[in-house]
Tab-separated table of C-alpha atoms in Angstrom:
chain	number	residue	atom	x	y	z
A	19	MET	CA	-32.512	-47.018	-36.905
A	20	SER	CA	-32.344	-43.892	-34.738
A	21	ASN	CA	-33.261	-43.673	-31.107
A	22	PRO	CA	-36.640	-42.143	-30.290
A	23	PRO	CA	-36.418	-38.596	-28.912
A	24	ASN	CA	-36.046	-38.377	-25.170
A	25	GLN	CA	-35.457	-35.434	-22.878
A	26	ALA	CA	-31.666	-35.879	-22.801
A	27	ASN	CA	-31.420	-35.991	-26.617
A	28	ILE	CA	-33.657	-32.961	-26.994
A	29	LEU	CA	-31.670	-30.930	-24.452
A	30	PHE	CA	-28.411	-31.967	-26.135
A	31	ALA	CA	-29.704	-30.834	-29.549
A	32	LEU	CA	-30.920	-27.513	-28.150
A	33	HIS	CA	-27.618	-26.840	-26.402
A	34	ARG	CA	-25.623	-27.797	-29.489
A	35	SER	CA	-27.548	-25.379	-31.703
A	36	SER	CA	-27.074	-22.535	-29.220
A	37	THR	CA	-23.284	-22.898	-29.291
A	38	ARG	CA	-22.973	-22.257	-33.035
A	39	PRO	CA	-21.371	-18.921	-33.821
A	40	LYS	CA	-23.964	-16.268	-34.530
A	41	PRO	CA	-23.645	-14.043	-37.570
A	42	VAL	CA	-22.054	-10.702	-36.839
A	43	GLY	CA	-23.551	-7.620	-38.411
A	44	VAL	CA	-21.693	-4.416	-39.044
A	45	PRO	CA	-23.269	-0.959	-38.955
A	46	ARG	CA	-24.234	0.542	-42.273
A	47	ALA	CA	-21.370	3.069	-42.179
A	48	GLN	CA	-18.853	0.189	-42.091
A	49	VAL	CA	-20.182	-1.607	-45.188
A	50	GLY	CA	-17.676	-1.166	-48.018
A	51	ALA	CA	-16.848	2.508	-48.456
A	52	GLY	CA	-19.858	3.500	-46.358
A	53	THR	CA	-21.947	4.581	-49.345
A	54	VAL	CA	-25.467	3.494	-50.147
A	55	ARG	CA	-24.160	1.797	-53.316
A	56	ASP	CA	-22.413	-0.763	-51.098
A	57	LEU	CA	-25.787	-1.849	-49.705
A	58	VAL	CA	-27.524	-2.844	-52.938
A	59	VAL	CA	-27.091	-5.075	-55.963
A	60	LEU	CA	-26.782	-2.674	-58.915
A	61	ALA	CA	-27.791	-5.151	-61.610
A	62	GLY	CA	-28.245	-3.218	-64.838
A	63	ALA	CA	-28.484	0.126	-63.026
A	64	SER	CA	-26.395	3.126	-64.022
A	65	ALA	CA	-23.571	3.703	-61.552
A	66	SER	CA	-23.596	7.443	-62.335
A	67	ASP	CA	-27.290	7.965	-61.534
A	68	PRO	CA	-27.705	8.929	-57.840
A	69	ASP	CA	-31.187	7.395	-57.780
A	70	ALA	CA	-30.010	4.118	-59.344
A	71	VAL	CA	-29.931	2.558	-55.883
A	72	LEU	CA	-33.663	3.036	-55.373
A	73	ASP	CA	-35.693	-0.166	-55.547
A	74	GLN	CA	-32.500	-2.215	-55.936
A	75	PRO	CA	-32.290	-5.368	-53.769
A	76	ASN	CA	-30.226	-5.589	-50.614
A	77	ALA	CA	-26.776	-7.068	-51.246
A	78	HIS	CA	-26.339	-8.427	-47.708
A	79	ASP	CA	-28.342	-10.298	-45.105
A	80	LEU	CA	-29.898	-7.792	-42.689
A	81	LEU	CA	-29.301	-8.693	-39.037
A	82	CYS	CA	-30.385	-7.563	-35.601
A	83	PRO	CA	-27.988	-4.761	-34.600
A	84	ARG	CA	-27.706	-5.854	-30.952
A	85	PRO	CA	-24.203	-7.201	-30.218
A	86	GLY	CA	-24.451	-10.905	-29.414
A	87	CYS	CA	-27.838	-11.430	-31.082
A	88	GLY	CA	-27.036	-11.605	-34.798
A	89	SER	CA	-30.480	-12.888	-35.711
A	90	ILE	CA	-31.082	-12.816	-39.477
A	91	ILE	CA	-34.042	-10.542	-40.157
A	92	ILE	CA	-34.017	-10.553	-43.971
A	93	LYS	CA	-31.924	-12.582	-46.398
A	94	ALA	CA	-30.007	-10.851	-49.195
A	95	GLN	CA	-31.976	-9.787	-52.279
A	96	THR	CA	-35.310	-9.745	-50.449
A	97	ALA	CA	-35.887	-6.014	-49.841
A	98	GLY	CA	-35.736	-2.913	-52.032
A	99	LEU	CA	-34.110	0.355	-50.960
A	100	ARG	CA	-36.271	3.490	-50.769
A	101	ARG	CA	-35.939	7.053	-49.494
A	102	VAL	CA	-38.886	8.389	-47.532
A	103	PRO	CA	-39.496	11.746	-45.832
A	104	ARG	CA	-38.458	11.833	-42.162
A	105	THR	CA	-41.995	12.860	-41.225
A	106	THR	CA	-43.330	9.448	-42.324
A	107	VAL	CA	-40.899	7.589	-40.044
A	108	VAL	CA	-42.332	7.823	-36.548
A	109	LEU	CA	-41.035	5.013	-34.394
A	110	GLU	CA	-40.507	6.483	-30.932
A	111	PRO	CA	-40.204	9.870	-29.268
A	112	ARG	CA	-37.205	11.745	-30.660
A	113	THR	CA	-35.534	11.772	-27.250
A	114	ASN	CA	-36.014	8.061	-26.570
A	115	THR	CA	-33.692	5.948	-28.727
A	116	HIS	CA	-32.222	2.652	-27.522
A	117	ALA	CA	-28.413	2.621	-27.254
A	118	HIS	CA	-28.136	-0.086	-29.962
A	119	LEU	CA	-30.355	1.796	-32.427
A	120	ALA	CA	-29.217	4.661	-34.629
A	121	PRO	CA	-31.184	7.851	-33.994
A	122	LEU	CA	-33.382	9.143	-36.781
A	123	PRO	CA	-32.504	12.494	-38.392
A	124	GLU	CA	-33.620	15.526	-36.405
A	125	ALA	CA	-34.712	17.646	-39.368
A	126	ASP	CA	-38.216	16.960	-40.644
A	127	GLU	CA	-37.139	17.821	-44.194
A	128	ALA	CA	-34.499	15.073	-44.210
A	129	ASN	CA	-34.984	11.796	-46.037
A	130	VAL	CA	-34.504	8.413	-44.401
A	131	GLU	CA	-33.289	5.368	-46.306
A	132	VAL	CA	-35.428	2.327	-45.615
A	133	TRP	CA	-35.768	-1.218	-46.858
A	134	ARG	CA	-39.207	-2.040	-48.323
A	135	ILE	CA	-40.276	-5.654	-47.871
A	136	THR	CA	-43.289	-7.164	-49.637
A	137	PRO	CA	-45.696	-8.967	-49.965
A	138	ASN	CA	-46.142	-9.988	-46.312
A	139	GLU	CA	-44.356	-10.839	-43.079
A	140	MET	CA	-43.461	-14.293	-44.419
A	141	ALA	CA	-40.670	-12.622	-46.451
A	142	PHE	CA	-38.800	-12.148	-43.158
A	143	GLU	CA	-36.559	-14.761	-41.600
A	144	ASN	CA	-37.204	-13.410	-38.103
A	145	ILE	CA	-39.313	-10.416	-37.106
A	146	GLY	CA	-41.596	-9.453	-34.255
A	147	LEU	CA	-44.636	-7.201	-34.618
A	148	THR	CA	-46.258	-5.145	-31.879
A	149	HIS	CA	-49.973	-4.789	-31.336
A	150	ASP	CA	-51.545	-2.009	-33.378
A	151	VAL	CA	-50.364	1.463	-32.401
A	152	PRO	CA	-52.049	4.625	-33.670
A	153	SER	CA	-50.267	6.614	-36.351
A	154	PRO	CA	-48.992	9.827	-34.759
A	155	GLY	CA	-50.989	12.902	-35.676
A	156	ALA	CA	-53.734	10.825	-37.278
A	157	GLY	CA	-55.943	10.540	-34.220
A	158	THR	CA	-58.249	7.541	-34.222
A	159	ASP	CA	-59.128	7.953	-37.914
A	160	GLY	CA	-55.651	7.239	-39.298
A	161	PRO	CA	-54.314	3.820	-40.156
A	162	ALA	CA	-52.857	1.842	-37.304
A	163	ARG	CA	-49.228	0.747	-37.429
A	164	LYS	CA	-47.329	-2.177	-36.062
A	165	LEU	CA	-43.724	-1.620	-35.053
A	166	LEU	CA	-41.074	-4.157	-36.073
A	167	ALA	CA	-38.562	-5.648	-33.637
A	168	CYS	CA	-36.094	-8.507	-33.540
A	169	ALA	CA	-38.106	-11.611	-32.663
A	170	GLU	CA	-35.147	-13.158	-30.846
A	171	CYS	CA	-34.103	-10.354	-28.473
A	172	ASP	CA	-37.015	-7.856	-28.843
A	173	LEU	CA	-34.760	-4.928	-29.832
A	174	GLY	CA	-36.793	-2.313	-31.625
A	175	PRO	CA	-38.334	-0.500	-33.188
A	176	LEU	CA	-36.384	-1.385	-36.312
A	177	GLY	CA	-39.188	-0.349	-38.643
A	178	TRP	CA	-42.949	-0.354	-39.130
A	179	HIS	CA	-45.915	-1.786	-41.019
A	180	VAL	CA	-49.112	0.113	-41.778
A	181	VAL	CA	-51.985	-2.249	-41.001
A	182	GLY	CA	-53.973	-3.186	-44.092
A	183	THR	CA	-51.056	-2.774	-46.518
A	184	SER	CA	-48.628	-5.316	-47.925
A	185	GLU	CA	-45.505	-3.248	-47.223
A	186	PHE	CA	-43.079	-3.561	-44.333
A	187	TRP	CA	-40.318	-1.012	-43.754
A	188	LEU	CA	-36.932	-1.384	-42.000
A	189	VAL	CA	-34.793	1.701	-41.349
A	190	ALA	CA	-31.461	1.082	-43.120
A	191	ASP	CA	-29.436	2.539	-40.226
A	192	ARG	CA	-31.211	0.354	-37.653
A	193	VAL	CA	-30.107	-3.049	-38.914
A	194	GLY	CA	-26.744	-4.766	-39.131
A	195	TYR	CA	-25.256	-6.033	-42.392
A	196	ARG	CA	-23.598	-9.424	-42.802
A	197	VAL	CA	-20.673	-8.702	-45.093
A	198	ALA	CA	-18.754	-11.627	-46.563
A	199	ALA	CA	-15.137	-11.626	-45.406
């Protein structure tokens, strides 16, 4: 028969769990050969087709990119890779990027690779959502967005969610990748 929980046992259990090694994520450029094909599971997809990676599931757990955090945001094979126009990815002013977050491309005509997560926020292991923020350029008539951040250390924005939809988006360059050794 086990002892009933008391404050000392609870504190011991909390301390013990905080001393476990945290997963370490590597930046996207350091995954395999640094190509987008190293990020996805190419099950049944043609390796010669440049768009074969689209909608393929993530091959690795996606982690918070902050050194020392390592919080798992999405488990492997949960999200699908997409390319979206840079103009649809508005997370912060172009001159205001956190040191641990990759900057977005400068050119509006560039595409950004993102992970699409559906059907709701329960697909995440760990994610924080902001209050509604207006979509830039849409005034008060456009759909509101919520920005996504690490729920453990609050680093963000890592991506976004348009309120009223079932899609969540993480910028592929703004997360770490847990690569098996």
